[in-house]
PDB file of C-alpha atoms in Angstrom:
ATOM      1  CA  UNK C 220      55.508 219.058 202.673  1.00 48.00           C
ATOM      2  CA  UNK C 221      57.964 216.223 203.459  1.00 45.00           C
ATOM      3  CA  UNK C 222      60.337 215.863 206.614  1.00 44.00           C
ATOM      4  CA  UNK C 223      63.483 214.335 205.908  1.00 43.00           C
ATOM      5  CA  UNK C 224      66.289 213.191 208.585  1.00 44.00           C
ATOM      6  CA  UNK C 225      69.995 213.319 208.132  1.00 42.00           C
ATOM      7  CA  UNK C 226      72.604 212.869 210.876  1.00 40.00           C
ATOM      8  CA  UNK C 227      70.031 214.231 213.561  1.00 41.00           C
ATOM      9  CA  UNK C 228      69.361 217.084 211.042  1.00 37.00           C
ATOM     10  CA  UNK C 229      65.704 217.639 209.576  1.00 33.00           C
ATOM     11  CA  UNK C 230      65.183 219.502 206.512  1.00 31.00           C
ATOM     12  CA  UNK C 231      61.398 220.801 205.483  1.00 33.00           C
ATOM     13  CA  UNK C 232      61.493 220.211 201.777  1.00 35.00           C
ATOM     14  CA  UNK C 233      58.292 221.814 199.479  1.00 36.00           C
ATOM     15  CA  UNK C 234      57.670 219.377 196.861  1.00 35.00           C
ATOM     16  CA  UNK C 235      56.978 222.710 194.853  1.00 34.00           C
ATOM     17  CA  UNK C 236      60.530 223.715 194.873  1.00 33.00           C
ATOM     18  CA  UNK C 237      61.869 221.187 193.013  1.00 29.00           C
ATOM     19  CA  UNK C 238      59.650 222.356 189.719  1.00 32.00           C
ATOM     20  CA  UNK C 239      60.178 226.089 190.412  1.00 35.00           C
ATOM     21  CA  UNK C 240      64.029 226.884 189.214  1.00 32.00           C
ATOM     22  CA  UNK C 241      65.060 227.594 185.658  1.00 45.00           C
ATOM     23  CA  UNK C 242      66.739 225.592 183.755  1.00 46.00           C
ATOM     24  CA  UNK C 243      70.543 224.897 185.306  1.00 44.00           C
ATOM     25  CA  UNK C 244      73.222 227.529 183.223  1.00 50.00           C
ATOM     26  CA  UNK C 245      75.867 224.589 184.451  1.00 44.00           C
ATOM     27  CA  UNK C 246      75.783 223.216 180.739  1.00 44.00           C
ATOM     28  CA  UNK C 247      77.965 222.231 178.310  1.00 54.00           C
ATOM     29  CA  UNK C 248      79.640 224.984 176.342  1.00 80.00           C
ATOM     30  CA  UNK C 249      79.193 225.871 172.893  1.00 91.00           C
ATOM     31  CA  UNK C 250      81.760 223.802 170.850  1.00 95.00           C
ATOM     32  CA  UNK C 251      83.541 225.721 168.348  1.00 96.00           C
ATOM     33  CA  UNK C 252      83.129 223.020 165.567  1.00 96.00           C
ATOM     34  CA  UNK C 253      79.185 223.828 166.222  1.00 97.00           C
ATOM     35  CA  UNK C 254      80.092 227.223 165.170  1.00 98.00           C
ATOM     36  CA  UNK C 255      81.940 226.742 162.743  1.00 98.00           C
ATOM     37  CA  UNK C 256      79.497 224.397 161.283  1.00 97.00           C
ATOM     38  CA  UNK C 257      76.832 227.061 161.240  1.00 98.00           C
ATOM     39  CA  UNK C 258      78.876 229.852 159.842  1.00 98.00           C
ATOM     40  CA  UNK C 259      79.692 227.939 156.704  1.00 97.00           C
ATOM     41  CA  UNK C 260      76.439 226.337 156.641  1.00 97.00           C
ATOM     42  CA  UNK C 261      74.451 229.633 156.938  1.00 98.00           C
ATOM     43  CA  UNK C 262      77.339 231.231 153.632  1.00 97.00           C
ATOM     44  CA  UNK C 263      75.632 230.008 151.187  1.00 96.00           C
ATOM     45  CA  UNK C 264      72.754 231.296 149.609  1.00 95.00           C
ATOM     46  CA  UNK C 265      70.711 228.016 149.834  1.00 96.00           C
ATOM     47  CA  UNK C 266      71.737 227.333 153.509  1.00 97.00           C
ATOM     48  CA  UNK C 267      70.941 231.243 154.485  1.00 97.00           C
ATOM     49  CA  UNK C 268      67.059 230.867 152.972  1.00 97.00           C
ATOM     50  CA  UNK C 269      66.883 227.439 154.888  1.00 96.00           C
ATOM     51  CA  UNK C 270      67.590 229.685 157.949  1.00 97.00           C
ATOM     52  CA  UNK C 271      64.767 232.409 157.148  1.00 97.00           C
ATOM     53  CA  UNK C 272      62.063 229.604 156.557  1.00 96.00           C
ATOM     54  CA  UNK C 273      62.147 229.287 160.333  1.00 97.00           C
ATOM     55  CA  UNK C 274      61.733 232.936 161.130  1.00 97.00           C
ATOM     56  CA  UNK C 275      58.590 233.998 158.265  1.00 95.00           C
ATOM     57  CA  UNK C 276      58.192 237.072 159.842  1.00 96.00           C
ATOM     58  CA  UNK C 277      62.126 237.582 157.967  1.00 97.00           C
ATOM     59  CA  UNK C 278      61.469 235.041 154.937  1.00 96.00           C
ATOM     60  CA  UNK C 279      58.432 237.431 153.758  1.00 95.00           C
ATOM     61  CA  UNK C 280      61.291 240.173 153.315  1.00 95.00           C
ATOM     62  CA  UNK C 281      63.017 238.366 150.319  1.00 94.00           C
ATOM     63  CA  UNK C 282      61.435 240.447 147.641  1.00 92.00           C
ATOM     64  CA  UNK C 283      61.023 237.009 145.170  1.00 90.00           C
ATOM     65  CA  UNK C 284      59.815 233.916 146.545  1.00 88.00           C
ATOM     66  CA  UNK C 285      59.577 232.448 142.731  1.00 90.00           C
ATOM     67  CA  UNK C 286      64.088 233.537 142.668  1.00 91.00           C
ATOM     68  CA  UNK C 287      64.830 233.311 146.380  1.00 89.00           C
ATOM     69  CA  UNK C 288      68.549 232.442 145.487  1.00 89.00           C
ATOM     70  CA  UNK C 289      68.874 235.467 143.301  1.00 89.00           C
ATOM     71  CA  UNK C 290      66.978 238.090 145.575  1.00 92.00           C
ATOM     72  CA  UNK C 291      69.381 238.159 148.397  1.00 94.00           C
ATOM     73  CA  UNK C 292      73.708 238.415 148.998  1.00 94.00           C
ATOM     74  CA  UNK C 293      75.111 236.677 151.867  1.00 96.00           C
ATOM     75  CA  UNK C 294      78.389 237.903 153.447  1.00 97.00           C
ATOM     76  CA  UNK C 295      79.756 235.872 156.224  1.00 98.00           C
ATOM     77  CA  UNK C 296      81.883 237.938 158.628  1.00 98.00           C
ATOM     78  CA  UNK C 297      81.505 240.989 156.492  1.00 97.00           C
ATOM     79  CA  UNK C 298      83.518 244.317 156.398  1.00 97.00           C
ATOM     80  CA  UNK C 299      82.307 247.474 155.648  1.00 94.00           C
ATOM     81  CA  UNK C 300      83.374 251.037 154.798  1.00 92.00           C
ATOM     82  CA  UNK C 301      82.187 253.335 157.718  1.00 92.00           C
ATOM     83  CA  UNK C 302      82.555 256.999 157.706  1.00 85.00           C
ATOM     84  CA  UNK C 303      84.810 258.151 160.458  1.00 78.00           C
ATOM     85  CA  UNK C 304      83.424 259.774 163.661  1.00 63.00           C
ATOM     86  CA  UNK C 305      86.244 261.822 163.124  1.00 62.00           C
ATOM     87  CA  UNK C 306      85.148 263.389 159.905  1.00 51.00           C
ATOM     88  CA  UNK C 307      82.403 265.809 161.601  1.00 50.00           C
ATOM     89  CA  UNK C 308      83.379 268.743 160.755  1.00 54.00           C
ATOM     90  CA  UNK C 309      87.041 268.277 158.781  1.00 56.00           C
ATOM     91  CA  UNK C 310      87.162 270.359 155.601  1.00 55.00           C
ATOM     92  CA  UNK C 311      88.983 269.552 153.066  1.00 52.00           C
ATOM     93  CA  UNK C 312      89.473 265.773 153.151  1.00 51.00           C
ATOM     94  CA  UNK C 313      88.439 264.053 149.761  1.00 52.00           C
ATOM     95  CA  UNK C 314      85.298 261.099 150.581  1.00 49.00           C
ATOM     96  CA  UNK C 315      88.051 258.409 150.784  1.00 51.00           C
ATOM     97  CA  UNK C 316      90.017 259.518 153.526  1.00 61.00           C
ATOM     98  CA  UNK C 317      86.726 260.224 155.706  1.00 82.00           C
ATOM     99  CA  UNK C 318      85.889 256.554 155.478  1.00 85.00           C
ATOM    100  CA  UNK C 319      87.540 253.683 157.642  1.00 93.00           C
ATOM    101  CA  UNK C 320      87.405 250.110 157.319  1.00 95.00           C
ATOM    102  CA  UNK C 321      86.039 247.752 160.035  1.00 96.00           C
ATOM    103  CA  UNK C 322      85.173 244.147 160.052  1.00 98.00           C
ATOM    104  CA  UNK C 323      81.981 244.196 161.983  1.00 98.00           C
ATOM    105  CA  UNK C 324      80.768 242.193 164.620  1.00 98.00           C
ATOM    106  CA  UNK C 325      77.814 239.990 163.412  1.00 99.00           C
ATOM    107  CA  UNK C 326      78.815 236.488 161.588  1.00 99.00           C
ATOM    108  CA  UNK C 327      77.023 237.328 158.654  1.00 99.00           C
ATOM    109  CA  UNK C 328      74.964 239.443 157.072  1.00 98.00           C
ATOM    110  CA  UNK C 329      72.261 238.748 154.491  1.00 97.00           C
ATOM    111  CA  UNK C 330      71.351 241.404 152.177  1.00 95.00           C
ATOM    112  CA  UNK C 331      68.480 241.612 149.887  1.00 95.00           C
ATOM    113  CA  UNK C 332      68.557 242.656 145.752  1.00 92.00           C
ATOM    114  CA  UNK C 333      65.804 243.168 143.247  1.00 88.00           C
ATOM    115  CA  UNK C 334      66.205 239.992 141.044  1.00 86.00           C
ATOM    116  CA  UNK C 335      65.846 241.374 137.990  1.00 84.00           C
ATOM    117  CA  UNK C 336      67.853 244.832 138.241  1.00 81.00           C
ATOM    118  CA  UNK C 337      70.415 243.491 140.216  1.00 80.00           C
ATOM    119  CA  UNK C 338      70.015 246.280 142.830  1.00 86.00           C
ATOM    120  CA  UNK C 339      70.667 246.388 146.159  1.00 88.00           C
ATOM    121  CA  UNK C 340      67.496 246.668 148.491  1.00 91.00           C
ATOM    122  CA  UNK C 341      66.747 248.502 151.628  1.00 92.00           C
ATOM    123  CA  UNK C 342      66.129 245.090 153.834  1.00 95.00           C
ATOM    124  CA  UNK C 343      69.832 243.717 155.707  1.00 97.00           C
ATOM    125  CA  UNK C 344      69.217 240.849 158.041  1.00 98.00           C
ATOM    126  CA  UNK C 345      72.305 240.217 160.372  1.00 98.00           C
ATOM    127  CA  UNK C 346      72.937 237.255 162.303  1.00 99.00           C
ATOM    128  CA  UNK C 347      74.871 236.658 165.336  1.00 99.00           C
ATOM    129  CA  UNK C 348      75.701 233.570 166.013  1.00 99.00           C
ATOM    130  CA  UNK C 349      76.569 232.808 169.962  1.00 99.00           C
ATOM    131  CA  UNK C 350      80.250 232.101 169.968  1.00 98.00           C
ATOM    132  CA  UNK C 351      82.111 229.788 172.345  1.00 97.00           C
ATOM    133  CA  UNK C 352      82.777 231.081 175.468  1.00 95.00           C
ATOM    134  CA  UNK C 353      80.829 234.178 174.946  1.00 97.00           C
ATOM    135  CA  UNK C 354      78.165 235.259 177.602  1.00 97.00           C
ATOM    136  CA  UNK C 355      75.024 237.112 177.138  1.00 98.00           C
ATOM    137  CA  UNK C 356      76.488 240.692 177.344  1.00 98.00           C
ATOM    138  CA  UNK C 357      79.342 239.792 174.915  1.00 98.00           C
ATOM    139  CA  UNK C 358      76.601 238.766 172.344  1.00 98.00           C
ATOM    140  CA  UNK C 359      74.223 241.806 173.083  1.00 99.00           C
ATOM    141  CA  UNK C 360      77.067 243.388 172.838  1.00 99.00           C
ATOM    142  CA  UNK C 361      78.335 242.502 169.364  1.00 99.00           C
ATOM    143  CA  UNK C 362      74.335 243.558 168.019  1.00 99.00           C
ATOM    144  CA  UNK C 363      75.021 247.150 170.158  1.00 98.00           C
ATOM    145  CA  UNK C 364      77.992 247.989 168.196  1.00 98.00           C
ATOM    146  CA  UNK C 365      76.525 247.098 164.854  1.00 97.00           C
ATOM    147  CA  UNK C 366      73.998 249.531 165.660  1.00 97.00           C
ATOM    148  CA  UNK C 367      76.179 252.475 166.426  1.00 96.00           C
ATOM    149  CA  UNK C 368      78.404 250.956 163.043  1.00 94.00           C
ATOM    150  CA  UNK C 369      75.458 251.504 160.785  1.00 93.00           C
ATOM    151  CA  UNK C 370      73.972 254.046 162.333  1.00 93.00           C
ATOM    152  CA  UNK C 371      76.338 256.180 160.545  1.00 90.00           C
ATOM    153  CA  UNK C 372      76.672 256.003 156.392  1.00 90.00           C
ATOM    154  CA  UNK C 373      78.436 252.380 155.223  1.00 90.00           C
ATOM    155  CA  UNK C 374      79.400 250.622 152.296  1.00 90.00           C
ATOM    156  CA  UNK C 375      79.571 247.091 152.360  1.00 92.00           C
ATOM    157  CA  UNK C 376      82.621 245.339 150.726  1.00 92.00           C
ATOM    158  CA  UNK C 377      80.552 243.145 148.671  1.00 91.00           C
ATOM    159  CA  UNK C 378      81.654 239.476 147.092  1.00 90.00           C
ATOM    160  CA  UNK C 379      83.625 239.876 143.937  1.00 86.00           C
ATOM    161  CA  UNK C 380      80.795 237.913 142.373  1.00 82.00           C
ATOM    162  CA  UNK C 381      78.654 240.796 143.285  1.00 84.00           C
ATOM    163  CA  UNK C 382      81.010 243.728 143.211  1.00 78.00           C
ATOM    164  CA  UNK C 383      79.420 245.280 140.146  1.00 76.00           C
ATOM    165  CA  UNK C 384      76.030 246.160 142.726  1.00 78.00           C
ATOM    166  CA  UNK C 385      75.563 249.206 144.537  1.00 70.00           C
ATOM    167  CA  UNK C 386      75.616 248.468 147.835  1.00 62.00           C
ATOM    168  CA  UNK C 387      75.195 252.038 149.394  1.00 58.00           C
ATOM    169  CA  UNK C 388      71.793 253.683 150.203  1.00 57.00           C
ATOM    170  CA  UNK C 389      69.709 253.892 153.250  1.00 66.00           C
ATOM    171  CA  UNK C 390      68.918 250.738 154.804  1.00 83.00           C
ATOM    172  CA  UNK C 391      66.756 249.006 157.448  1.00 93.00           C
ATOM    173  CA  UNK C 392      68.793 246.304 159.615  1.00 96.00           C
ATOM    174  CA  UNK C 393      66.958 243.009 161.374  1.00 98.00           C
ATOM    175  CA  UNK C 394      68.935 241.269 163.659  1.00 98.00           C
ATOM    176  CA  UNK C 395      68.405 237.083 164.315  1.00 99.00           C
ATOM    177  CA  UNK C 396      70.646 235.483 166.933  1.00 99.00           C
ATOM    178  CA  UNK C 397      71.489 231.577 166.523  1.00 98.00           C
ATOM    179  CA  UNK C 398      71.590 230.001 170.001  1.00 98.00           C
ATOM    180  CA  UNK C 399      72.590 225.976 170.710  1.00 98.00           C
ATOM    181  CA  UNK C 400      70.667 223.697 173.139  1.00 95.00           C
ATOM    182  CA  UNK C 401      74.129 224.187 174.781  1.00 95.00           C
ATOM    183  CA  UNK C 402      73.661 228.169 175.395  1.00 97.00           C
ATOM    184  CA  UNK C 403      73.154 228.797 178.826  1.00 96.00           C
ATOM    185  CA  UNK C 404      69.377 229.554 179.758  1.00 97.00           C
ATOM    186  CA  UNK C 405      70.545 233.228 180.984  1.00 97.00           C
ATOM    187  CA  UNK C 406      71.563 234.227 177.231  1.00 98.00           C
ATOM    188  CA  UNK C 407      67.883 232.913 175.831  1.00 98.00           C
ATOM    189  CA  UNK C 408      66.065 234.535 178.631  1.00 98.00           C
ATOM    190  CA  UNK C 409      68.162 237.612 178.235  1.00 98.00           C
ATOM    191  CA  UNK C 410      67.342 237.921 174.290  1.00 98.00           C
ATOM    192  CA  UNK C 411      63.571 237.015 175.156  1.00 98.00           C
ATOM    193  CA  UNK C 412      63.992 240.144 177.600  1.00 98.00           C
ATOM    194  CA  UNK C 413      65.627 242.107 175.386  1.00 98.00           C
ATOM    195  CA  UNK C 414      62.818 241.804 172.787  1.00 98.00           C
ATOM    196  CA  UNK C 415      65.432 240.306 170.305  1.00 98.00           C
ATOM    197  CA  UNK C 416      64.468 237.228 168.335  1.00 98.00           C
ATOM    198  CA  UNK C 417      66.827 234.172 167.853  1.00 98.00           C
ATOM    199  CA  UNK C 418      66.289 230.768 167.186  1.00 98.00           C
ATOM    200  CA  UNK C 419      67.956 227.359 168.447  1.00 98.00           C
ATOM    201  CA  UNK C 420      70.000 225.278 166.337  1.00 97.00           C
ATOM    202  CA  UNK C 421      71.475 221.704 166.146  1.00 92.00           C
ATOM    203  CA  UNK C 422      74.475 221.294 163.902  1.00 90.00           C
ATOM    204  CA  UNK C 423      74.893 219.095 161.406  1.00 77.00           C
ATOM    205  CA  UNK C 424      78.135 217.565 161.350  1.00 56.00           C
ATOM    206  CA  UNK C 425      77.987 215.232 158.150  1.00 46.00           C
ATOM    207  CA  UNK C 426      77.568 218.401 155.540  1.00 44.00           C
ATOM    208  CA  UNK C 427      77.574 216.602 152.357  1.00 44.00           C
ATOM    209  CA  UNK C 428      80.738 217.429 149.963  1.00 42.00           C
ATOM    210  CA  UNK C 429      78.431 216.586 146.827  1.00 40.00           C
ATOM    211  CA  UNK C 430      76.623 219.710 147.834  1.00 41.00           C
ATOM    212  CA  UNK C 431      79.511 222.022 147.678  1.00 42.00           C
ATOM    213  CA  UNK C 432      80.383 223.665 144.339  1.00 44.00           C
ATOM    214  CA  UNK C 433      83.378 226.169 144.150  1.00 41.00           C
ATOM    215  CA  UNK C 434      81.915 229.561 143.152  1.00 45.00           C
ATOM    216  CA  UNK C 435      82.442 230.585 139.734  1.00 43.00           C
ATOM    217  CA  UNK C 436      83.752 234.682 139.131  1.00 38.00           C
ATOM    218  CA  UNK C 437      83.164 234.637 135.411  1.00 39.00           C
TER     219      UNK C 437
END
């Protein structure tokens, strides 16, 4: 314990204290570029594997390690058919009209297909990437609605690359949340709290254009 003097004042200071706070939540905020830069990064195919090789407990969910590119569907901001809350009891109304919709909340969502029948599997992963400005209840948030979403039957609007796969059928959701060494420490200790996993990323801002190939629909 150390006395310290200041205009006639003394202050008992506990050399403890100093080592005892949390990390400061006065940081920088998340810049949107460093979204942005994630969200196209993580599209692809190649850059959404690169993702699940940090989280195994995820990556061993790809049903072919030998044809990881061909075993699962990325969708970045997706949109899905949802079947109206409304529609409980309605008679009458033809399948269509009992459907709505909604561009969900997650960034993207990663789902997983037998590589050889080209089927849809049960296994969606769904990441939520922490957006600028957002706080920790705005991001638990966006995961809370997505469970209510799906909790009901969906059909996801699939890529017009992939349009000819089934994409209905019962499914099991993961959810992996993409923080910054920006976040503030509340949101990280929240998820940790929360029992949700996420993992901290550093953007790279010199994506090389040589990588990027236009998509061919043929």
């Amino acid at each position: 314990m150390k006395r310290i003097a200041s205009k006639n004042l003394f202050f008992i200071v506990h050399r403890s204290s100093f080592t005892s706070f949390p990390p400061s939540n006065n940081v920088m905020s998340v810049k949107q570029s460093d979204y942005e830069t994630l969200l196209s990064e993580y599209s692809s195919r190649e850059g959404a594997i690169a993702l699940l090789k940090q989280y195994r407990s995820y990556l061993e969910m790809i049903p072919s390690m030998r044809r990881p590119e061909e075993s699962l569907i990325t969708i970045p901001l997706p949109v899905a058919r949802i079947r109206s809350s409304q529609s409980v009891g309605q008679k009458g109304a033809s399948a269509a009209n009992l459907r709505e919709t909604i561009h969900l909340p997650c960034d993207l969502a990663i789902l997983t297909c037998d590589p050889e029948w080209k089927i849809k599997m049960e296994t969606e992963i769904l990441i939520f990437i922490h957006r600028p400005q957002e706080d920790f209840s705005q991001l638990l948030g966006r995961w809370r609605k997505m469970q209510v979403y799906l909790d009901r039957d969906y059909e996801w609007l699939m890529p017009l690359s992939e349009q000819h796969m089934l994409s209905e059928g019962v499914a099991k959701t993961y959810p992996l949340f993409i923080v910054f060494e920006t976040t503030p420490f509340r949101i990280k200790r929240g998820l940790a709290g929360a029992g949700l996993p996420f993992l901290t990323q550093t953007p790279e801002l010199d994506l090389s254009e040589e990588m990027t190939q236009v998509p061919s629909w043929d």
